[in-house]
JSON list of N, CA and C in Angstrom, two decimals:
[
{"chain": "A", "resi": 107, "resn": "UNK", "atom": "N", "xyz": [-10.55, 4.11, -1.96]},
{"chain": "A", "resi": 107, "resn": "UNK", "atom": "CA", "xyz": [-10.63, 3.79, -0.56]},
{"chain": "A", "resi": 107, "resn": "UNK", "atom": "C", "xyz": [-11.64, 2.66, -0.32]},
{"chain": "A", "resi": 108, "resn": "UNK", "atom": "N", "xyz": [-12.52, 3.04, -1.10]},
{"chain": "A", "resi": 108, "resn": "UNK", "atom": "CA", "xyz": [-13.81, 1.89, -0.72]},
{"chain": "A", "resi": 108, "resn": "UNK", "atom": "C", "xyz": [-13.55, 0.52, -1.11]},
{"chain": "A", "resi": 109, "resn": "UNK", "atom": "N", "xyz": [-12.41, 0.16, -2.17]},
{"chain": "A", "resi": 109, "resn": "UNK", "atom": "CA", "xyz": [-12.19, -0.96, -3.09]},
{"chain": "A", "resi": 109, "resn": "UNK", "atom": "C", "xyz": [-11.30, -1.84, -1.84]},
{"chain": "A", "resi": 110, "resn": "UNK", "atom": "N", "xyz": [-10.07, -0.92, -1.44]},
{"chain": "A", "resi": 110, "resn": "UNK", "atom": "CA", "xyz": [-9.19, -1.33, -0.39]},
{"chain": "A", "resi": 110, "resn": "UNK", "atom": "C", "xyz": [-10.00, -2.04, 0.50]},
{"chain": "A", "resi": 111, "resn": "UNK", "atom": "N", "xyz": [-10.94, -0.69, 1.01]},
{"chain": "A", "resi": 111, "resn": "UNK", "atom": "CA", "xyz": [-11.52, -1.67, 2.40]},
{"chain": "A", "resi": 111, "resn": "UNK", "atom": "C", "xyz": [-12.36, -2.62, 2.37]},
{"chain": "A", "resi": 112, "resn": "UNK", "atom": "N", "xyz": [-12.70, -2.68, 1.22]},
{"chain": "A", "resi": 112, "resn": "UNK", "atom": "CA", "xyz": [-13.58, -4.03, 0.91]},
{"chain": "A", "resi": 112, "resn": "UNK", "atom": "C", "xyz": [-12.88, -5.20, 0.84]},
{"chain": "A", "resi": 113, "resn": "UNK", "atom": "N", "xyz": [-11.56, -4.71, 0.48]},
{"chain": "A", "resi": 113, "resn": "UNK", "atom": "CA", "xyz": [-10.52, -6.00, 0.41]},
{"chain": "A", "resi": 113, "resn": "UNK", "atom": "C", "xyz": [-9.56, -6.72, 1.75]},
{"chain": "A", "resi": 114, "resn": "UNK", "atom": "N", "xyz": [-10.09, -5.61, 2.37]},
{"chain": "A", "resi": 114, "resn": "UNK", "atom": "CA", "xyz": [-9.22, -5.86, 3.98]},
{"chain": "A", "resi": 114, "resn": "UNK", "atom": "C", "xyz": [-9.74, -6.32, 4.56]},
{"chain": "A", "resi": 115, "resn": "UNK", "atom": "N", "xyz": [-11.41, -5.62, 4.55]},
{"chain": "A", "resi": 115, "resn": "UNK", "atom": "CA", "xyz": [-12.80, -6.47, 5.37]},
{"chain": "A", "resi": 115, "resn": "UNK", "atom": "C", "xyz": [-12.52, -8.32, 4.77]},
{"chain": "A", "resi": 116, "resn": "UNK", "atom": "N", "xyz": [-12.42, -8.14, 3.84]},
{"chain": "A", "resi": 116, "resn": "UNK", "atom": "CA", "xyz": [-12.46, -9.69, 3.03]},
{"chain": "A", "resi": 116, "resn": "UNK", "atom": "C", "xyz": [-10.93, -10.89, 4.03]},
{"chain": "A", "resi": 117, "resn": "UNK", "atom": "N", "xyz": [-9.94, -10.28, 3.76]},
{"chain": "A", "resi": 117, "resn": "UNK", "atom": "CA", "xyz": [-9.00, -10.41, 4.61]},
{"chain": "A", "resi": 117, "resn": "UNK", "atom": "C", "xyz": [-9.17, -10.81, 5.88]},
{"chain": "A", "resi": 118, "resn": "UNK", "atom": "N", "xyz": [-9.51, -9.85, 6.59]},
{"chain": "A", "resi": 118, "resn": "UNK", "atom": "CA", "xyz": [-10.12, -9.72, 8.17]},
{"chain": "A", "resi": 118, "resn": "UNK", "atom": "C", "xyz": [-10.69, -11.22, 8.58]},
{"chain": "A", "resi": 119, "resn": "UNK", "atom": "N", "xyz": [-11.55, -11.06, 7.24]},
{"chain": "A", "resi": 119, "resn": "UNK", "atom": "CA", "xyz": [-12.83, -12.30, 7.70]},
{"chain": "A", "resi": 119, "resn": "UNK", "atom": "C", "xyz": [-11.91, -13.58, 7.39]},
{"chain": "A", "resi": 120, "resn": "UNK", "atom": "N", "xyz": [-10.52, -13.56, 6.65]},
{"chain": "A", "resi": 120, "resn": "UNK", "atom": "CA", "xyz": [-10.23, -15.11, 6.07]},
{"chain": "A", "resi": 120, "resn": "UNK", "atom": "C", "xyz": [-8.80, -14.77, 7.82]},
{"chain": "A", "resi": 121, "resn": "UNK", "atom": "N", "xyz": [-8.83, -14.33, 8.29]},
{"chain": "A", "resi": 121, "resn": "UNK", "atom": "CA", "xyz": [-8.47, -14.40, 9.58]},
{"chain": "A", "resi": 121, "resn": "UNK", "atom": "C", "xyz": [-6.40, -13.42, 9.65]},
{"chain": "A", "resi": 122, "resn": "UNK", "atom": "N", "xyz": [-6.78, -13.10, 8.22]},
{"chain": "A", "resi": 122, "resn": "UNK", "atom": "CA", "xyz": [-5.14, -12.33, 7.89]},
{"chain": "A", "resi": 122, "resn": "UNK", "atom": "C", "xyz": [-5.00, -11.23, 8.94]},
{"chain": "A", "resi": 123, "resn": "UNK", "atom": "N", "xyz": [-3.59, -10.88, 9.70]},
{"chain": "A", "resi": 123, "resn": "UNK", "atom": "CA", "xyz": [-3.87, -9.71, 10.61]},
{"chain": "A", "resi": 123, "resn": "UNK", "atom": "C", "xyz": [-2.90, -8.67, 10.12]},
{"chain": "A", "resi": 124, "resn": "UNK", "atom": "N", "xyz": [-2.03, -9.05, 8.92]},
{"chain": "A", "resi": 124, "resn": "UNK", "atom": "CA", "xyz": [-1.35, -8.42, 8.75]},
{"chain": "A", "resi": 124, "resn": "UNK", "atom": "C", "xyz": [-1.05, -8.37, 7.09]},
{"chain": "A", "resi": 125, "resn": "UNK", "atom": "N", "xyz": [-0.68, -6.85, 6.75]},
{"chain": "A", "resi": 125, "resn": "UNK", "atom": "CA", "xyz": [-0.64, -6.78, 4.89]},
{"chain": "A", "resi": 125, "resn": "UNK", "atom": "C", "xyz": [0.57, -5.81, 4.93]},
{"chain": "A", "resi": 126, "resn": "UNK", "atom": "N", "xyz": [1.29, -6.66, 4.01]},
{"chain": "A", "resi": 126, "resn": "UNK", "atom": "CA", "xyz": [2.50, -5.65, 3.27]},
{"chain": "A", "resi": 126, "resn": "UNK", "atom": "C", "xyz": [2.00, -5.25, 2.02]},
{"chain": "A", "resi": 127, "resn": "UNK", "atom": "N", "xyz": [2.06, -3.76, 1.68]},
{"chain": "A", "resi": 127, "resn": "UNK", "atom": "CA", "xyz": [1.87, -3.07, 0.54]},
{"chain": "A", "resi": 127, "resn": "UNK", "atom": "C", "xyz": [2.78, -2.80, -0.07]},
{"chain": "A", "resi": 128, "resn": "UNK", "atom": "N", "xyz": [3.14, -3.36, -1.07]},
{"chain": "A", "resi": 128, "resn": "UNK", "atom": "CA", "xyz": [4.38, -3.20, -2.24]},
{"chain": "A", "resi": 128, "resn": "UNK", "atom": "C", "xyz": [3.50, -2.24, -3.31]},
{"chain": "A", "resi": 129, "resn": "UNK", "atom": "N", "xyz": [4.43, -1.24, -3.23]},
{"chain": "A", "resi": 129, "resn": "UNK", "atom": "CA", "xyz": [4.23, -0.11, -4.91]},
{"chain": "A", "resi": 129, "resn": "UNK", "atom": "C", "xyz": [5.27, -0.93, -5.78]},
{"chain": "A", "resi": 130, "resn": "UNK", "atom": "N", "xyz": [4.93, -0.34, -6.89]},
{"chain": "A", "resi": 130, "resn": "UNK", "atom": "CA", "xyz": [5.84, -0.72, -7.72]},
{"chain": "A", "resi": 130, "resn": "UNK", "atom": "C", "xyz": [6.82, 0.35, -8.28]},
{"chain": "A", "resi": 131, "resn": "UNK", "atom": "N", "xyz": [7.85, -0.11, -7.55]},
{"chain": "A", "resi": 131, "resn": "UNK", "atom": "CA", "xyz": [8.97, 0.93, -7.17]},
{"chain": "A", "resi": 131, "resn": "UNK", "atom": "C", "xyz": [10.04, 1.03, -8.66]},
{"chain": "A", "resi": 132, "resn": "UNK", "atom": "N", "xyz": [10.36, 2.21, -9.64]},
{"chain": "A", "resi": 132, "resn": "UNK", "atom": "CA", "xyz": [11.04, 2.56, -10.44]},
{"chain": "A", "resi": 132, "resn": "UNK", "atom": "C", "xyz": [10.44, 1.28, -11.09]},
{"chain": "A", "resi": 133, "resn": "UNK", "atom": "N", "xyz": [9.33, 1.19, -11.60]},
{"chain": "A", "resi": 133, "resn": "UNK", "atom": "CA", "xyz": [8.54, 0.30, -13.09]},
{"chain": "A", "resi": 133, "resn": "UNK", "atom": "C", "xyz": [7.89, 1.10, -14.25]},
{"chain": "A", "resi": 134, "resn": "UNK", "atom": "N", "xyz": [8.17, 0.75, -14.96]},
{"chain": "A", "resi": 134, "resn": "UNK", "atom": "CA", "xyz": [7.94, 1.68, -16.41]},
{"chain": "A", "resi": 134, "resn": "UNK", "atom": "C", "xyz": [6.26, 1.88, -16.29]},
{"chain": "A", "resi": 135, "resn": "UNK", "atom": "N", "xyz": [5.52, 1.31, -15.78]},
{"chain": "A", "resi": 135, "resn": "UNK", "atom": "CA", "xyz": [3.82, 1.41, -15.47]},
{"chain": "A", "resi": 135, "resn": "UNK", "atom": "C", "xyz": [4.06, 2.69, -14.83]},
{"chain": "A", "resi": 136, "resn": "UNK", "atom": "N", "xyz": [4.74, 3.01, -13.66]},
{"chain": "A", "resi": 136, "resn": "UNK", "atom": "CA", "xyz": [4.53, 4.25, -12.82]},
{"chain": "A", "resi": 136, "resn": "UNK", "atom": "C", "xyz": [5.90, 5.57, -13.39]},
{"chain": "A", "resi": 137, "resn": "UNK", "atom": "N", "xyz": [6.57, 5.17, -14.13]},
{"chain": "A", "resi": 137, "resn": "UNK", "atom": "CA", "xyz": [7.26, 5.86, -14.66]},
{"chain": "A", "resi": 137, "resn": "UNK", "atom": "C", "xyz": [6.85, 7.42, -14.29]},
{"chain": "A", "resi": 138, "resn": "UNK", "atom": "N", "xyz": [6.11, 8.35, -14.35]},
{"chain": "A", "resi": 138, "resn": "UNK", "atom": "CA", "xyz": [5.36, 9.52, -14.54]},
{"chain": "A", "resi": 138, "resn": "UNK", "atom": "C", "xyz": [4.70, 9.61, -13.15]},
{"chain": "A", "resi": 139, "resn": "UNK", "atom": "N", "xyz": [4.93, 9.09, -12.21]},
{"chain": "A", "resi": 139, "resn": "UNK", "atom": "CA", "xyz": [4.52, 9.27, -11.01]},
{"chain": "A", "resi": 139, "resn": "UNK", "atom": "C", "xyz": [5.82, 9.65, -9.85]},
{"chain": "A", "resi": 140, "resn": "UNK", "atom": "N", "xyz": [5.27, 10.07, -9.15]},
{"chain": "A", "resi": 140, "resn": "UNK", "atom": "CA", "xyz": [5.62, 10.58, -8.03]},
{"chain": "A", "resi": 140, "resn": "UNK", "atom": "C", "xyz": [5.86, 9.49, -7.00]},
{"chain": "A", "resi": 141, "resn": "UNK", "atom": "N", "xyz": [6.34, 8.48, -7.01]},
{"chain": "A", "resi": 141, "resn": "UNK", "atom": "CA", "xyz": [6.41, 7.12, -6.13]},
{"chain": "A", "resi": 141, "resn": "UNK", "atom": "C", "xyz": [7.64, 7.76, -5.10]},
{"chain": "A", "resi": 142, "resn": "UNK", "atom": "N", "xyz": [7.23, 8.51, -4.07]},
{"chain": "A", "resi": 142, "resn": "UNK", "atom": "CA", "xyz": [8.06, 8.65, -2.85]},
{"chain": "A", "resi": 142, "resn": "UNK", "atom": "C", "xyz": [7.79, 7.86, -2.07]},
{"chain": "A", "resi": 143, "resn": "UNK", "atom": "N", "xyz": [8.89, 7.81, -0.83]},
{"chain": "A", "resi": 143, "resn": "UNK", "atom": "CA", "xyz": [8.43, 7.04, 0.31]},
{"chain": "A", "resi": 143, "resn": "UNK", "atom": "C", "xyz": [7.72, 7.80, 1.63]},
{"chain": "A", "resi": 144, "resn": "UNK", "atom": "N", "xyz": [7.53, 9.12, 1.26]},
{"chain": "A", "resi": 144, "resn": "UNK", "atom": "CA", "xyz": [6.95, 9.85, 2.16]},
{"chain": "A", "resi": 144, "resn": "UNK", "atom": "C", "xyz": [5.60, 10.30, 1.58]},
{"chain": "A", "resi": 145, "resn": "UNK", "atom": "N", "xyz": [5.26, 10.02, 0.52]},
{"chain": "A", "resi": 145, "resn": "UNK", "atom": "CA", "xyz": [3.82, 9.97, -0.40]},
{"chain": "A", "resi": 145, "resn": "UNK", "atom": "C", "xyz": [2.99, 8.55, 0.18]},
{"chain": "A", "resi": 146, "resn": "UNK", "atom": "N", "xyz": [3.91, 7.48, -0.67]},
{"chain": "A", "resi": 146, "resn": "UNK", "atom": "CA", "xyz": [3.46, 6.50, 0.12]},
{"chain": "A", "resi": 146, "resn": "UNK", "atom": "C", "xyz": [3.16, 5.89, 1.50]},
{"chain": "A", "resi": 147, "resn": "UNK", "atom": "N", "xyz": [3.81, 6.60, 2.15]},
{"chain": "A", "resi": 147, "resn": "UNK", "atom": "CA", "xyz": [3.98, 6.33, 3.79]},
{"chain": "A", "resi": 147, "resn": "UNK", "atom": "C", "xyz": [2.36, 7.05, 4.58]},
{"chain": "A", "resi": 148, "resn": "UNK", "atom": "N", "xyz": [2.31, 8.10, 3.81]},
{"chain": "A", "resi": 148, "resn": "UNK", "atom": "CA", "xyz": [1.16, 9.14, 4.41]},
{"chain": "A", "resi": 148, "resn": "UNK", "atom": "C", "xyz": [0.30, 8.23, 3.89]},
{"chain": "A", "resi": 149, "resn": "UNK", "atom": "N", "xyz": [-0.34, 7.98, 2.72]},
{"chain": "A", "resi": 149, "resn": "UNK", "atom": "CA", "xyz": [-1.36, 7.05, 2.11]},
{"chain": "A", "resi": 149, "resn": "UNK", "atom": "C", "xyz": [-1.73, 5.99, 2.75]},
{"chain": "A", "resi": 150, "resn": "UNK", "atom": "N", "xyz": [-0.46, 5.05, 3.51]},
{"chain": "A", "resi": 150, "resn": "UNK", "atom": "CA", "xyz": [-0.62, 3.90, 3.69]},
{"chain": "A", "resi": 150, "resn": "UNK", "atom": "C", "xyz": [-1.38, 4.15, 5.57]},
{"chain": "A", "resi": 151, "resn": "UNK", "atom": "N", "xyz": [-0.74, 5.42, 5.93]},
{"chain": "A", "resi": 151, "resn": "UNK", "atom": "CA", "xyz": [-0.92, 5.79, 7.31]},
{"chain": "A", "resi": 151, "resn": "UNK", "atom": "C", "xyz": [-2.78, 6.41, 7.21]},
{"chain": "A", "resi": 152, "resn": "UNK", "atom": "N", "xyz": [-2.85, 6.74, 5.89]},
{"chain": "A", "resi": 152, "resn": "UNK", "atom": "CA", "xyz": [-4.49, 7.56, 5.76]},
{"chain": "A", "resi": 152, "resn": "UNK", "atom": "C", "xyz": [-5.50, 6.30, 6.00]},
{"chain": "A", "resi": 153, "resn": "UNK", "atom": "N", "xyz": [-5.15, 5.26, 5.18]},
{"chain": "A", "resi": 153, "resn": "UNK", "atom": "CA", "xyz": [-5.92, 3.46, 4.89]},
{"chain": "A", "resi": 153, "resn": "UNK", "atom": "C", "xyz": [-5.41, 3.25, 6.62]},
{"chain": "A", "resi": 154, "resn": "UNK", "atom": "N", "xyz": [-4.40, 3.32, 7.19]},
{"chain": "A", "resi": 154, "resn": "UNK", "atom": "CA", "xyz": [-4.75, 2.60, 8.17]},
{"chain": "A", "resi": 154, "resn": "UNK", "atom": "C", "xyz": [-5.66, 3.04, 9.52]},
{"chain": "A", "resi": 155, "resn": "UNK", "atom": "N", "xyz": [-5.58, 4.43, 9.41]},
{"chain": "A", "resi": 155, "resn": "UNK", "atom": "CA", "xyz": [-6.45, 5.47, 10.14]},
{"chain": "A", "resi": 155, "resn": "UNK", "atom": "C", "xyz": [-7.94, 4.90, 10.15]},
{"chain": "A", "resi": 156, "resn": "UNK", "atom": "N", "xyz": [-8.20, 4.74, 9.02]},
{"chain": "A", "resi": 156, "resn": "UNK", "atom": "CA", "xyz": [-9.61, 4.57, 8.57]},
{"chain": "A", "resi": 156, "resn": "UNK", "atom": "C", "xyz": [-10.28, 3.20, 8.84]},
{"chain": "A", "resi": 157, "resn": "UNK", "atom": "N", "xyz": [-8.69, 2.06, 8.35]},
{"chain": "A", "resi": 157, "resn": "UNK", "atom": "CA", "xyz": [-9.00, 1.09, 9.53]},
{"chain": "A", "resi": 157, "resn": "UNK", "atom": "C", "xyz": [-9.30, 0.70, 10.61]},
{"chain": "A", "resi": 158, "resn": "UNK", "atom": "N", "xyz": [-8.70, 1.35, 11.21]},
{"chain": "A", "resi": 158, "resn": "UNK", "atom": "CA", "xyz": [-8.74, 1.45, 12.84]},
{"chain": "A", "resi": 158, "resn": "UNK", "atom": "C", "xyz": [-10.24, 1.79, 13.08]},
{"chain": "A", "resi": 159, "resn": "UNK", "atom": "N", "xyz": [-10.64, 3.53, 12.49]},
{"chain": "A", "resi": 159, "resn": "UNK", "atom": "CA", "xyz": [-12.04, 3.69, 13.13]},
{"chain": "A", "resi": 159, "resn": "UNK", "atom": "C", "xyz": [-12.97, 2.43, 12.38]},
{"chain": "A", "resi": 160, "resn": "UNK", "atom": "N", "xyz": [-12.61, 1.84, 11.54]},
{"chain": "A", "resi": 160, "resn": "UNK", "atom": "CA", "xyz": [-13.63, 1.10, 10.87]},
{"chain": "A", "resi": 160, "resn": "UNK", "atom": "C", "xyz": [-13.73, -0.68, 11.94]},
{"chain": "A", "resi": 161, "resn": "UNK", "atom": "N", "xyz": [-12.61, -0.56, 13.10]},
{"chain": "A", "resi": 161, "resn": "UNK", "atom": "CA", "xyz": [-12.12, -1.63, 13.40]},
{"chain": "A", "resi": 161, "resn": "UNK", "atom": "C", "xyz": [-12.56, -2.97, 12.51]},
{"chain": "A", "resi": 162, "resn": "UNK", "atom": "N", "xyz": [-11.56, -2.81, 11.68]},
{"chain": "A", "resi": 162, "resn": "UNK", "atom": "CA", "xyz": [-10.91, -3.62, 10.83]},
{"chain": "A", "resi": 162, "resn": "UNK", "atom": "C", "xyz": [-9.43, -4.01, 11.25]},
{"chain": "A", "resi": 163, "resn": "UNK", "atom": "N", "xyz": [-9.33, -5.29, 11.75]},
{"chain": "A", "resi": 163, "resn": "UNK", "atom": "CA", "xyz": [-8.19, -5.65, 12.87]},
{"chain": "A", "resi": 163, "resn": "UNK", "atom": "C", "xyz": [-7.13, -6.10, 11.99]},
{"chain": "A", "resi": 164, "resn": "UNK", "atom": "N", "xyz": [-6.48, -5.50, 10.86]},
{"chain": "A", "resi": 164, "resn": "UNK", "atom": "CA", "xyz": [-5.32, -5.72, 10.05]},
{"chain": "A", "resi": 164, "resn": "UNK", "atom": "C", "xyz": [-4.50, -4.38, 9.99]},
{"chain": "A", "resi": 165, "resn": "UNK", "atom": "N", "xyz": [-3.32, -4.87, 10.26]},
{"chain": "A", "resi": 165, "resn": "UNK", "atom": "CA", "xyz": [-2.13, -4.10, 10.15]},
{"chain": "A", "resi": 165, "resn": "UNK", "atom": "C", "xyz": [-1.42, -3.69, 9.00]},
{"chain": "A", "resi": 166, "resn": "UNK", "atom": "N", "xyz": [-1.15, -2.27, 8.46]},
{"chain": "A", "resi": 166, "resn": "UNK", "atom": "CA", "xyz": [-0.43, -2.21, 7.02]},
{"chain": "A", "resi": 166, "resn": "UNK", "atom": "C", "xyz": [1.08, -2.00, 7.33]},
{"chain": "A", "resi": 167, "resn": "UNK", "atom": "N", "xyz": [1.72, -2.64, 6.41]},
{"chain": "A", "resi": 167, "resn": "UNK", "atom": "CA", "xyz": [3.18, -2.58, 6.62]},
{"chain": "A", "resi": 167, "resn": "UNK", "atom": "C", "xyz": [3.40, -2.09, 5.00]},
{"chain": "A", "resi": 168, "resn": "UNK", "atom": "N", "xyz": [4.94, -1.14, 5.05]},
{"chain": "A", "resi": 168, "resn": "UNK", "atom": "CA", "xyz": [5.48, -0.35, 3.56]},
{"chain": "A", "resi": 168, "resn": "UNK", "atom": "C", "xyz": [6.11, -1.32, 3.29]},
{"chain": "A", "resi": 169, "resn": "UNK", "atom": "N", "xyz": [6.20, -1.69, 1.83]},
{"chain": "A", "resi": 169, "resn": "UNK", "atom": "CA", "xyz": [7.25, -2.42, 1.14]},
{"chain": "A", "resi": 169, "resn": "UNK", "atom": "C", "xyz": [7.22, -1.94, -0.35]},
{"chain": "A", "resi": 170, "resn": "UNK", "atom": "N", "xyz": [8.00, -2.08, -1.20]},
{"chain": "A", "resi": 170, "resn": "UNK", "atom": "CA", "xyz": [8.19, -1.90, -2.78]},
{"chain": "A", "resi": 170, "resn": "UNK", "atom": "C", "xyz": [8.48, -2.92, -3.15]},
{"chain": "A", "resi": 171, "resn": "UNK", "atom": "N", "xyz": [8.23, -2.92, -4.70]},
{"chain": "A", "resi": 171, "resn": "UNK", "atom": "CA", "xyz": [8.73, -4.03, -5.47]},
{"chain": "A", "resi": 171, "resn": "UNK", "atom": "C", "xyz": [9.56, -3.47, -6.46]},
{"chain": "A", "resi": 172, "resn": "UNK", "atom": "N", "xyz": [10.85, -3.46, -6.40]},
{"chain": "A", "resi": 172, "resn": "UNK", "atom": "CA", "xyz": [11.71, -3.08, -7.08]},
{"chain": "A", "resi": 172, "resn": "UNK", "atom": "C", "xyz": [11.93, -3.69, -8.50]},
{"chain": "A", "resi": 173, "resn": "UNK", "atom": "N", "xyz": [11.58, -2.98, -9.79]},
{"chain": "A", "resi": 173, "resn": "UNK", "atom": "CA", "xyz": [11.98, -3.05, -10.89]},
{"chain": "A", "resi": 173, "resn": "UNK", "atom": "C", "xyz": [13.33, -2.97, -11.39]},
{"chain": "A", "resi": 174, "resn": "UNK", "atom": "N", "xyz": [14.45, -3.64, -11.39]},
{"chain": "A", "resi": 174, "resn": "UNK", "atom": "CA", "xyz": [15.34, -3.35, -11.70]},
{"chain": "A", "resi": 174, "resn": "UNK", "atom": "C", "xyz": [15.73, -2.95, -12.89]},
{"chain": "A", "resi": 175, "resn": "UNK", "atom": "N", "xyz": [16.25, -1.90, -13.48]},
{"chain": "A", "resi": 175, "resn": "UNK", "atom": "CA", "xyz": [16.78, -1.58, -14.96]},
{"chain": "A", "resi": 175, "resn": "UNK", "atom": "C", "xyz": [18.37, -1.05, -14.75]},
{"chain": "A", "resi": 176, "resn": "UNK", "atom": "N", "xyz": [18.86, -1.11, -16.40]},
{"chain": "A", "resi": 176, "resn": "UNK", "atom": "CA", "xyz": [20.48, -0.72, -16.03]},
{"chain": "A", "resi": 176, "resn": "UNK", "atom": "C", "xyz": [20.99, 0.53, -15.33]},
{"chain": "A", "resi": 177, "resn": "UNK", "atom": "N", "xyz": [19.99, 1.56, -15.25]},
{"chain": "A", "resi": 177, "resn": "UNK", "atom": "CA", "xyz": [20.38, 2.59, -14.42]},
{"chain": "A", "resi": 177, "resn": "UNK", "atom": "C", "xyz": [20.62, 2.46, -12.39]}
]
């Protein structure tokens, strides 16, 4: 949490108001994880909560980065 918001504060200040968060969706790195979109959705909604009280004036938006394989 602390790494994020250090990186948003950083953001904030270069005047960005808005961040898309891409997981890395079906990639052999997360293979063994749990990559839902209702895991991720809550997470991304917990960081932005915290934004807000922290008023830190950037917006998080969901996105993935899709790994494609033959399946």
């Amino acid at each position: 949490m602390e790494q994020s918001l250090a990186m948003l504060r950083t953001a904030a200040g270069q005047g960005i108001t808005d961040v898309v968060n891409t997981v890395h969706f079906q990639h052999p790195k997360v293979e063994h994880r749990n990559i839902t979109y209702e895991g991720t959705k809550k997470k991304l909604e917990t960081l932005q909560a915290v934004l807000d009280e922290e008023n830190i004036p950037v917006r998080l938006h969901l996105g993935a980065e899709v790994f494609y394989l033959p399946n």
